Short mmCIF file of N, CA, C and O in Angstrom, two decimals:
data_model
loop_
_atom_site.label_atom_id
_atom_site.label_comp_id
_atom_site.label_asym_id
_atom_site.label_seq_id
_atom_site.Cartn_x
_atom_site.Cartn_y
_atom_site.Cartn_z
N MET K 1454 3.86 16.67 -13.39
CA MET K 1454 5.00 16.18 -13.66
C MET K 1454 5.17 15.75 -15.10
O MET K 1454 6.07 15.38 -15.70
N GLY K 1455 4.17 15.66 -15.83
CA GLY K 1455 3.82 15.54 -17.28
C GLY K 1455 3.65 13.99 -17.17
O GLY K 1455 3.58 13.54 -18.45
N ARG K 1456 3.54 13.19 -15.97
CA ARG K 1456 3.52 11.86 -16.37
C ARG K 1456 1.86 11.80 -16.73
O ARG K 1456 1.13 12.41 -16.05
N ARG K 1457 1.58 10.96 -17.74
CA ARG K 1457 -0.18 10.48 -17.89
C ARG K 1457 -0.41 9.72 -16.28
O ARG K 1457 0.12 9.06 -15.99
N THR K 1458 -1.81 10.18 -16.41
CA THR K 1458 -2.61 9.67 -15.09
C THR K 1458 -3.75 8.27 -15.63
O THR K 1458 -4.08 8.76 -16.82
N ILE K 1459 -4.07 7.75 -14.82
CA ILE K 1459 -5.64 7.30 -14.79
C ILE K 1459 -6.63 8.16 -15.82
O ILE K 1459 -7.02 7.78 -16.45
N PHE K 1460 -6.72 9.56 -15.10
CA PHE K 1460 -7.58 10.34 -15.77
C PHE K 1460 -7.49 10.62 -17.11
O PHE K 1460 -8.45 11.20 -17.34
N ASP K 1461 -6.20 10.97 -17.55
CA ASP K 1461 -5.77 11.09 -18.94
C ASP K 1461 -6.49 9.98 -20.09
O ASP K 1461 -6.41 10.26 -21.14
N ILE K 1462 -6.36 8.87 -19.51
CA ILE K 1462 -7.22 7.86 -20.50
C ILE K 1462 -8.96 7.28 -20.43
O ILE K 1462 -9.33 6.66 -21.13
N LEU K 1463 -9.13 7.95 -19.39
CA LEU K 1463 -10.87 7.76 -19.39
C LEU K 1463 -11.45 8.70 -20.29
O LEU K 1463 -11.10 9.37 -20.66
N PRO K 1464 -12.86 7.73 -20.50
CA PRO K 1464 -13.62 8.43 -21.45
C PRO K 1464 -14.08 9.97 -21.45
O PRO K 1464 -14.35 10.08 -19.80
N PRO K 1465 -13.89 10.91 -21.94
CA PRO K 1465 -14.14 12.28 -21.85
C PRO K 1465 -15.86 12.64 -20.97
O PRO K 1465 -16.31 13.40 -20.38
N LYS K 1466 -16.85 11.73 -21.28
CA LYS K 1466 -18.12 11.71 -21.02
C LYS K 1466 -18.59 11.31 -19.63
O LYS K 1466 -19.37 11.31 -19.09
N LEU K 1467 -17.27 10.64 -18.99
CA LEU K 1467 -17.90 10.04 -17.51
C LEU K 1467 -18.00 11.47 -16.66
O LEU K 1467 -17.53 12.51 -17.01
N PRO K 1468 -18.73 11.16 -15.58
CA PRO K 1468 -18.81 12.46 -14.46
C PRO K 1468 -17.44 12.44 -13.71
O PRO K 1468 -16.69 11.65 -14.01
N ARG K 1469 -17.15 13.43 -13.36
CA ARG K 1469 -16.05 13.74 -12.37
C ARG K 1469 -15.69 12.67 -11.21
O ARG K 1469 -16.57 12.13 -10.59
N LEU K 1470 -14.63 12.18 -11.41
CA LEU K 1470 -14.34 10.82 -10.83
C LEU K 1470 -13.21 11.19 -9.87
O LEU K 1470 -12.04 12.06 -10.35
N LEU K 1471 -13.09 10.39 -8.67
CA LEU K 1471 -12.06 10.53 -7.67
C LEU K 1471 -11.40 9.35 -7.64
O LEU K 1471 -12.16 8.02 -7.56
N SER K 1472 -10.02 8.82 -7.23
CA SER K 1472 -9.43 7.69 -6.73
C SER K 1472 -9.48 7.46 -5.48
O SER K 1472 -9.26 8.46 -4.78
N VAL K 1473 -9.95 6.51 -5.06
CA VAL K 1473 -9.91 6.13 -3.75
C VAL K 1473 -8.21 5.61 -3.45
O VAL K 1473 -7.76 4.19 -4.14
N GLY K 1474 -7.45 6.29 -3.13
CA GLY K 1474 -6.01 6.05 -2.73
C GLY K 1474 -5.22 6.37 -3.97
O GLY K 1474 -5.83 7.32 -4.69
N ARG K 1475 -4.09 5.51 -4.14
CA ARG K 1475 -3.45 5.80 -5.02
C ARG K 1475 -2.46 5.05 -5.65
O ARG K 1475 -2.35 4.00 -4.72
N LEU K 1476 -1.79 4.74 -6.42
CA LEU K 1476 -1.05 3.99 -7.06
C LEU K 1476 0.51 4.60 -7.27
O LEU K 1476 0.22 5.45 -8.24
N ASP K 1477 1.71 4.40 -6.70
CA ASP K 1477 2.83 5.05 -7.01
C ASP K 1477 3.32 4.60 -8.50
O ASP K 1477 2.85 3.51 -8.75
N LEU K 1478 4.36 5.31 -8.96
CA LEU K 1478 4.78 4.94 -10.15
C LEU K 1478 5.16 3.72 -10.57
O LEU K 1478 4.72 2.83 -11.93
N HIS K 1479 5.70 3.11 -9.81
CA HIS K 1479 6.20 1.66 -10.02
C HIS K 1479 5.30 0.96 -9.42
O HIS K 1479 5.98 -0.58 -9.26
N SER K 1480 4.16 1.04 -8.76
CA SER K 1480 3.20 0.13 -8.42
C SER K 1480 2.09 -0.47 -9.40
O SER K 1480 1.91 0.58 -10.44
N GLU K 1481 1.86 -1.30 -9.18
CA GLU K 1481 0.61 -2.15 -9.93
C GLU K 1481 -0.71 -2.43 -8.98
O GLU K 1481 -0.09 -3.05 -8.13
N GLY K 1482 -1.77 -2.55 -9.66
CA GLY K 1482 -2.53 -3.18 -8.88
C GLY K 1482 -4.36 -2.57 -8.89
O GLY K 1482 -4.31 -1.57 -10.19
N LEU K 1483 -5.37 -2.93 -8.09
CA LEU K 1483 -6.57 -2.17 -8.67
C LEU K 1483 -6.68 -1.09 -8.08
O LEU K 1483 -6.31 -0.42 -6.75
N LEU K 1484 -7.23 0.14 -8.67
CA LEU K 1484 -7.39 1.44 -8.49
C LEU K 1484 -8.91 1.58 -8.58
O LEU K 1484 -9.52 1.36 -9.28
N LEU K 1485 -9.62 1.85 -7.24
CA LEU K 1485 -11.04 2.17 -7.20
C LEU K 1485 -11.18 3.61 -7.58
O LEU K 1485 -10.73 4.50 -7.01
N LEU K 1486 -12.35 4.01 -8.39
CA LEU K 1486 -12.81 5.01 -8.77
C LEU K 1486 -14.32 5.35 -8.38
O LEU K 1486 -14.98 4.32 -8.46
N THR K 1487 -14.51 6.60 -7.86
CA THR K 1487 -16.04 6.98 -7.45
C THR K 1487 -16.16 8.39 -7.93
O THR K 1487 -15.26 9.01 -8.13
N ASN K 1488 -17.35 8.79 -8.15
CA ASN K 1488 -17.93 10.14 -8.23
C ASN K 1488 -18.47 10.63 -6.84
O ASN K 1488 -19.29 11.65 -6.32
N ASN K 1489 -18.44 9.76 -5.81
CA ASN K 1489 -18.86 10.37 -4.53
C ASN K 1489 -17.75 10.36 -3.33
O ASN K 1489 -16.87 9.32 -2.92
N GLY K 1490 -17.40 11.63 -2.94
CA GLY K 1490 -16.44 12.06 -2.03
C GLY K 1490 -16.07 11.21 -0.47
O GLY K 1490 -15.69 10.79 -0.25
N GLU K 1491 -17.61 11.30 -0.28
CA GLU K 1491 -17.78 10.54 0.89
C GLU K 1491 -17.44 9.34 1.07
O GLU K 1491 -16.43 8.56 1.91
N VAL K 1492 -17.90 8.64 -0.24
CA VAL K 1492 -17.22 6.87 -0.18
C VAL K 1492 -15.66 6.92 -0.27
O VAL K 1492 -15.00 6.08 0.38
N SER K 1493 -14.92 7.79 -1.07
CA SER K 1493 -13.66 7.99 -1.35
C SER K 1493 -12.97 8.07 0.25
O SER K 1493 -11.85 7.26 0.71
N ARG K 1494 -13.57 9.12 0.62
CA ARG K 1494 -13.25 9.29 2.02
C ARG K 1494 -13.24 8.25 3.11
O ARG K 1494 -12.18 7.96 3.81
N PHE K 1495 -14.10 7.75 3.02
CA PHE K 1495 -14.23 6.39 4.04
C PHE K 1495 -13.27 5.47 3.82
O PHE K 1495 -12.72 4.80 4.85
N PHE K 1496 -12.94 4.71 2.81
CA PHE K 1496 -12.15 3.92 2.36
C PHE K 1496 -10.68 4.56 2.80
O PHE K 1496 -9.87 3.45 3.02
N GLU K 1497 -10.44 5.70 2.59
CA GLU K 1497 -9.06 6.14 3.13
C GLU K 1497 -8.70 6.52 4.47
O GLU K 1497 -7.77 6.45 4.83
N LEU K 1498 -9.81 6.67 4.96
CA LEU K 1498 -9.47 7.21 6.85
C LEU K 1498 -8.88 6.05 7.62
O LEU K 1498 -9.89 4.78 7.58
N PRO K 1499 -7.91 6.24 8.17
CA PRO K 1499 -7.40 4.85 9.19
C PRO K 1499 -8.55 4.18 10.01
O PRO K 1499 -8.17 3.31 10.52
N ARG K 1500 -9.29 5.13 10.47
CA ARG K 1500 -10.12 4.59 11.55
C ARG K 1500 -11.05 3.83 11.08
O ARG K 1500 -11.90 2.95 12.29
N ASN K 1501 -11.48 3.72 9.77
CA ASN K 1501 -12.65 2.84 9.54
C ASN K 1501 -11.83 1.18 9.15
O ASN K 1501 -12.87 0.33 8.79
N LYS K 1502 -10.68 1.36 9.44
CA LYS K 1502 -9.58 -0.07 9.65
C LYS K 1502 -10.19 -0.68 8.33
O LYS K 1502 -10.18 -1.88 8.43
N ILE K 1503 -10.04 -0.39 7.04
CA ILE K 1503 -10.18 -1.51 6.07
C ILE K 1503 -8.85 -1.87 5.16
O ILE K 1503 -7.73 -0.98 5.34
N GLU K 1504 -8.97 -2.95 5.30
CA GLU K 1504 -7.27 -3.50 5.22
C GLU K 1504 -7.22 -3.73 3.78
O GLU K 1504 -7.92 -3.56 2.61
N ARG K 1505 -5.69 -3.45 3.57
CA ARG K 1505 -5.12 -3.19 2.35
C ARG K 1505 -4.23 -4.41 2.26
O ARG K 1505 -3.15 -4.50 3.07
N SER K 1506 -3.96 -5.00 1.32
CA SER K 1506 -3.01 -6.32 0.99
C SER K 1506 -2.02 -5.88 0.07
O SER K 1506 -2.59 -5.56 -1.01
N TYR K 1507 -0.86 -6.24 0.02
CA TYR K 1507 0.01 -5.63 -1.03
C TYR K 1507 0.92 -7.04 -1.25
O TYR K 1507 1.45 -7.53 -0.03
N HIS K 1508 1.54 -7.31 -2.52
CA HIS K 1508 2.61 -8.18 -2.50
C HIS K 1508 3.90 -7.72 -2.78
O HIS K 1508 3.74 -6.86 -3.87
N VAL K 1509 4.97 -7.59 -2.10
CA VAL K 1509 5.93 -7.04 -2.12
C VAL K 1509 7.26 -7.79 -2.45
O VAL K 1509 7.53 -8.89 -1.96
N ASN K 1510 7.90 -7.85 -3.35
CA ASN K 1510 9.26 -8.27 -4.06
C ASN K 1510 10.49 -7.76 -3.08
O ASN K 1510 10.47 -6.59 -3.21
N LEU K 1511 11.42 -8.34 -2.49
CA LEU K 1511 12.36 -7.98 -1.72
C LEU K 1511 13.55 -9.04 -2.27
O LEU K 1511 13.52 -10.08 -2.39
N ILE K 1512 14.74 -8.02 -2.01
CA ILE K 1512 16.22 -9.29 -2.33
C ILE K 1512 16.81 -8.86 -0.89
O ILE K 1512 16.82 -7.53 -0.58
N GLY K 1513 17.59 -10.12 -0.08
CA GLY K 1513 18.17 -9.77 1.03
C GLY K 1513 17.79 -10.66 1.77
O GLY K 1513 17.44 -11.76 1.71
N SER K 1514 18.03 -10.10 3.23
CA SER K 1514 17.91 -11.32 4.23
C SER K 1514 16.68 -10.92 5.15
O SER K 1514 15.87 -9.72 4.97
N LEU K 1515 15.79 -12.08 5.12
CA LEU K 1515 14.78 -11.57 6.20
C LEU K 1515 14.43 -12.73 6.99
O LEU K 1515 14.44 -13.84 7.04
N SER K 1516 14.26 -11.91 8.60
CA SER K 1516 14.27 -13.03 9.52
C SER K 1516 12.97 -12.88 10.45
O SER K 1516 12.11 -12.13 9.97
N SER K 1517 12.22 -13.87 11.16
CA SER K 1517 11.27 -13.85 11.89
C SER K 1517 11.12 -12.97 12.76
O SER K 1517 10.07 -12.52 12.81
N LYS K 1518 12.43 -12.42 12.96
CA LYS K 1518 12.34 -11.10 14.04
C LYS K 1518 11.94 -9.98 13.29
O LYS K 1518 11.08 -9.00 13.65
N ASP K 1519 12.31 -9.73 11.76
CA ASP K 1519 11.86 -8.66 10.81
C ASP K 1519 10.59 -8.55 10.96
O ASP K 1519 9.80 -7.54 11.35
N LEU K 1520 9.73 -9.77 10.69
CA LEU K 1520 8.40 -10.01 10.42
C LEU K 1520 7.61 -9.47 11.58
O LEU K 1520 6.55 -8.83 11.70
N SER K 1521 8.16 -10.20 13.15
CA SER K 1521 7.56 -9.78 14.30
C SER K 1521 7.41 -8.48 14.70
O SER K 1521 6.77 -8.01 15.39
N ILE K 1522 8.65 -7.58 14.12
CA ILE K 1522 8.89 -6.14 14.18
C ILE K 1522 7.70 -5.59 13.66
O ILE K 1522 7.13 -4.52 14.16
N MET K 1523 7.69 -5.83 12.48
CA MET K 1523 6.42 -5.20 11.61
C MET K 1523 5.32 -5.30 12.01
O MET K 1523 4.33 -4.51 11.64
N GLU K 1524 5.02 -6.34 12.46
CA GLU K 1524 3.78 -6.70 13.12
C GLU K 1524 3.28 -5.95 14.69
O GLU K 1524 2.19 -6.33 14.98
N LYS K 1525 4.49 -5.53 15.26
CA LYS K 1525 4.14 -4.69 16.22
C LYS K 1525 3.72 -3.08 16.02
O LYS K 1525 3.24 -2.35 16.86
N GLY K 1526 4.23 -2.67 14.67
CA GLY K 1526 4.08 -1.69 14.22
C GLY K 1526 5.59 -0.90 14.69
O GLY K 1526 6.64 -1.28 15.38
N VAL K 1527 6.24 0.20 13.95
CA VAL K 1527 7.15 0.51 13.72
C VAL K 1527 7.29 2.08 13.99
O VAL K 1527 6.41 2.74 13.39
N SER K 1528 8.36 2.94 14.43
CA SER K 1528 8.41 4.25 14.24
C SER K 1528 9.75 4.65 13.53
O SER K 1528 10.66 4.43 13.71
N ILE K 1529 9.50 5.20 12.18
CA ILE K 1529 10.59 5.83 11.34
C ILE K 1529 10.52 7.15 11.41
O ILE K 1529 9.63 7.79 11.18
N LYS K 1530 11.61 8.12 12.03
CA LYS K 1530 11.76 9.31 11.73
C LYS K 1530 10.72 10.14 12.59
O LYS K 1530 10.36 11.12 12.01
N GLY K 1531 10.37 9.39 13.54
CA GLY K 1531 9.33 10.06 14.21
C GLY K 1531 7.61 9.98 13.56
O GLY K 1531 6.72 10.44 14.36
N VAL K 1532 7.74 9.28 12.56
CA VAL K 1532 6.53 8.50 11.92
C VAL K 1532 6.04 7.30 12.45
O VAL K 1532 6.83 6.33 12.37
N ASN K 1533 4.72 7.06 13.21
CA ASN K 1533 4.38 5.63 13.80
C ASN K 1533 3.27 5.32 12.56
O ASN K 1533 2.67 5.59 12.00
N TYR K 1534 4.06 3.83 12.28
CA TYR K 1534 3.36 2.94 11.54
C TYR K 1534 2.67 1.75 12.36
O TYR K 1534 3.40 1.08 13.14
N GLY K 1535 1.31 1.59 12.11
CA GLY K 1535 0.50 0.76 12.64
C GLY K 1535 1.29 -0.92 12.37
O GLY K 1535 2.16 -0.89 11.63
N PRO K 1536 0.55 -1.72 12.69
CA PRO K 1536 0.91 -3.29 12.57
C PRO K 1536 0.77 -3.64 11.18
O PRO K 1536 -0.16 -3.01 10.84
N ILE K 1537 1.75 -4.26 10.58
CA ILE K 1537 1.83 -4.89 9.40
C ILE K 1537 1.85 -6.31 9.30
O ILE K 1537 2.78 -7.03 10.02
N ASN K 1538 0.65 -6.99 9.17
CA ASN K 1538 0.37 -8.72 8.87
C ASN K 1538 1.67 -9.26 8.18
O ASN K 1538 1.16 -8.53 6.79
N SER K 1539 2.35 -9.97 8.11
CA SER K 1539 2.84 -10.54 6.93
C SER K 1539 2.75 -12.12 6.63
O SER K 1539 2.74 -12.58 7.47
N LYS K 1540 3.25 -12.41 5.68
CA LYS K 1540 3.20 -13.78 5.19
C LYS K 1540 3.94 -13.94 4.05
O LYS K 1540 3.92 -13.41 3.16
N VAL K 1541 4.88 -15.11 4.21
CA VAL K 1541 5.81 -15.01 2.94
C VAL K 1541 5.22 -16.03 1.82
O VAL K 1541 4.77 -17.24 2.30
N ILE K 1542 4.98 -15.36 0.68
CA ILE K 1542 4.12 -16.09 -0.24
C ILE K 1542 5.03 -17.21 -1.13
O ILE K 1542 5.05 -18.07 -1.42
N LYS K 1543 6.42 -16.70 -1.09
CA LYS K 1543 7.89 -17.51 -1.96
C LYS K 1543 8.72 -16.78 -1.55
O LYS K 1543 9.16 -15.82 -1.10
N LYS K 1544 9.49 -18.06 -1.69
CA LYS K 1544 11.11 -17.72 -1.17
C LYS K 1544 11.99 -18.68 -2.05
O LYS K 1544 12.21 -19.87 -1.89
N ILE K 1545 12.88 -17.82 -2.90
CA ILE K 1545 13.85 -18.60 -3.34
C ILE K 1545 15.47 -18.03 -3.32
O ILE K 1545 15.64 -16.87 -3.80
N LYS K 1546 16.16 -18.64 -2.38
CA LYS K 1546 17.48 -18.14 -1.86
C LYS K 1546 17.03 -16.95 -0.97
O LYS K 1546 16.51 -16.63 -0.10
N ASN K 1547 17.88 -15.52 -1.58
CA ASN K 1547 17.62 -14.48 -0.78
C ASN K 1547 16.70 -13.46 -1.53
O ASN K 1547 16.38 -12.45 -1.32
N LYS K 1548 15.56 -14.16 -2.51
CA LYS K 1548 14.30 -13.38 -3.05
C LYS K 1548 13.20 -13.95 -2.34
O LYS K 1548 12.89 -15.00 -2.19
N PHE K 1549 12.30 -12.82 -2.01
CA PHE K 1549 11.44 -13.00 -1.27
C PHE K 1549 10.05 -12.33 -1.86
O PHE K 1549 10.10 -11.34 -2.39
N THR K 1550 8.88 -13.16 -1.80
CA THR K 1550 7.61 -12.46 -2.07
C THR K 1550 6.60 -12.58 -0.80
O THR K 1550 6.37 -13.57 -0.12
N LEU K 1551 6.43 -11.43 -0.27
CA LEU K 1551 5.50 -11.35 0.88
C LEU K 1551 4.20 -10.61 0.58
O LEU K 1551 4.05 -9.83 -0.28
N GLU K 1552 3.29 -10.92 1.32
CA GLU K 1552 1.75 -10.43 1.29
C GLU K 1552 1.86 -9.76 2.60
O GLU K 1552 2.29 -10.02 3.46
N LEU K 1553 1.72 -8.28 2.58
CA LEU K 1553 1.57 -7.60 3.64
C LEU K 1553 0.11 -6.92 3.40
O LEU K 1553 -0.54 -6.26 2.85
N THR K 1554 -0.44 -6.90 4.84
CA THR K 1554 -1.98 -6.66 5.22
C THR K 1554 -1.69 -5.42 6.17
O THR K 1554 -1.18 -5.69 7.41
N LEU K 1555 -2.33 -4.19 5.98
CA LEU K 1555 -2.23 -3.16 6.84
C LEU K 1555 -3.90 -2.62 6.67
O LEU K 1555 -4.46 -2.62 5.80
N ASN K 1556 -3.77 -1.58 7.67
CA ASN K 1556 -5.08 -0.92 7.91
C ASN K 1556 -5.06 0.66 7.28
O ASN K 1556 -6.01 1.22 7.74
N GLU K 1557 -3.89 1.04 7.14
CA GLU K 1557 -3.80 2.63 6.72
C GLU K 1557 -2.84 2.60 5.83
O GLU K 1557 -1.99 1.92 5.24
N GLY K 1558 -2.85 3.86 5.00
CA GLY K 1558 -2.21 3.82 3.66
C GLY K 1558 -1.20 5.49 3.76
O GLY K 1558 -1.59 5.94 2.93
N LYS K 1559 -0.42 5.06 4.57
CA LYS K 1559 0.88 6.25 4.29
C LYS K 1559 1.59 5.81 3.05
O LYS K 1559 1.69 4.61 2.83
N ASN K 1560 1.96 7.05 2.48
CA ASN K 1560 2.65 6.95 1.41
C ASN K 1560 4.28 6.14 1.30
O ASN K 1560 4.66 6.08 2.09
N ARG K 1561 4.07 4.74 0.59
CA ARG K 1561 5.27 3.69 0.65
C ARG K 1561 5.41 3.26 1.91
O ARG K 1561 6.51 3.08 2.49
N ASP K 1562 4.39 2.77 2.75
CA ASP K 1562 4.50 2.24 4.10
C ASP K 1562 5.35 1.38 4.50
O ASP K 1562 6.47 1.23 4.78
N CYS K 1563 5.37 0.16 3.30
CA CYS K 1563 6.24 -1.02 3.37
C CYS K 1563 7.45 -0.74 3.31
O CYS K 1563 8.53 -1.40 3.48
N LEU K 1564 7.86 0.13 2.06
CA LEU K 1564 9.19 0.47 1.75
C LEU K 1564 10.00 1.16 2.82
O LEU K 1564 11.07 1.09 2.86
N LEU K 1565 9.49 1.71 3.78
CA LEU K 1565 10.26 2.24 5.10
C LEU K 1565 10.93 1.74 5.93
O LEU K 1565 11.53 2.04 6.57
N TYR K 1566 10.32 0.46 5.99
CA TYR K 1566 10.91 -0.38 7.17
C TYR K 1566 12.44 -1.11 6.91
O TYR K 1566 12.33 -1.57 5.57
N THR K 1567 13.27 -0.87 7.57
CA THR K 1567 14.41 -1.23 7.79
C THR K 1567 14.81 -2.08 9.02
O THR K 1567 14.51 -1.53 9.87
N SER K 1568 15.00 -3.23 9.14
CA SER K 1568 15.89 -3.62 10.26
C SER K 1568 16.78 -2.82 11.15
O SER K 1568 17.76 -2.29 10.38
N PRO K 1569 16.49 -2.46 12.15
CA PRO K 1569 17.43 -1.77 13.34
C PRO K 1569 18.89 -2.37 13.31
O PRO K 1569 18.89 -3.56 13.39
#
């Protein structure tokens, strides 16, 4: 796509590195790098239940029912998403910051949820 990646700015003398997971274009956070494919795969496999926590900002309404539904897991367009533990970090009027913790890393997990 022509966008620069983390690999474009790493020193060229480093060994071949793999990222553990990914960050989407409009996301920010810690990106782990390794030269060991087994380590990378271990952290990515859902069966290893590695918890991932995200802070997500949203605007709109949010009820305890919405949070309860996420905590049970949801199915969207035939794709099942496991439980997402949530905690409201900050609330100002209709703006929220949530801390979401999950064990699987499907692309844009948290962004796919919409209240039924």
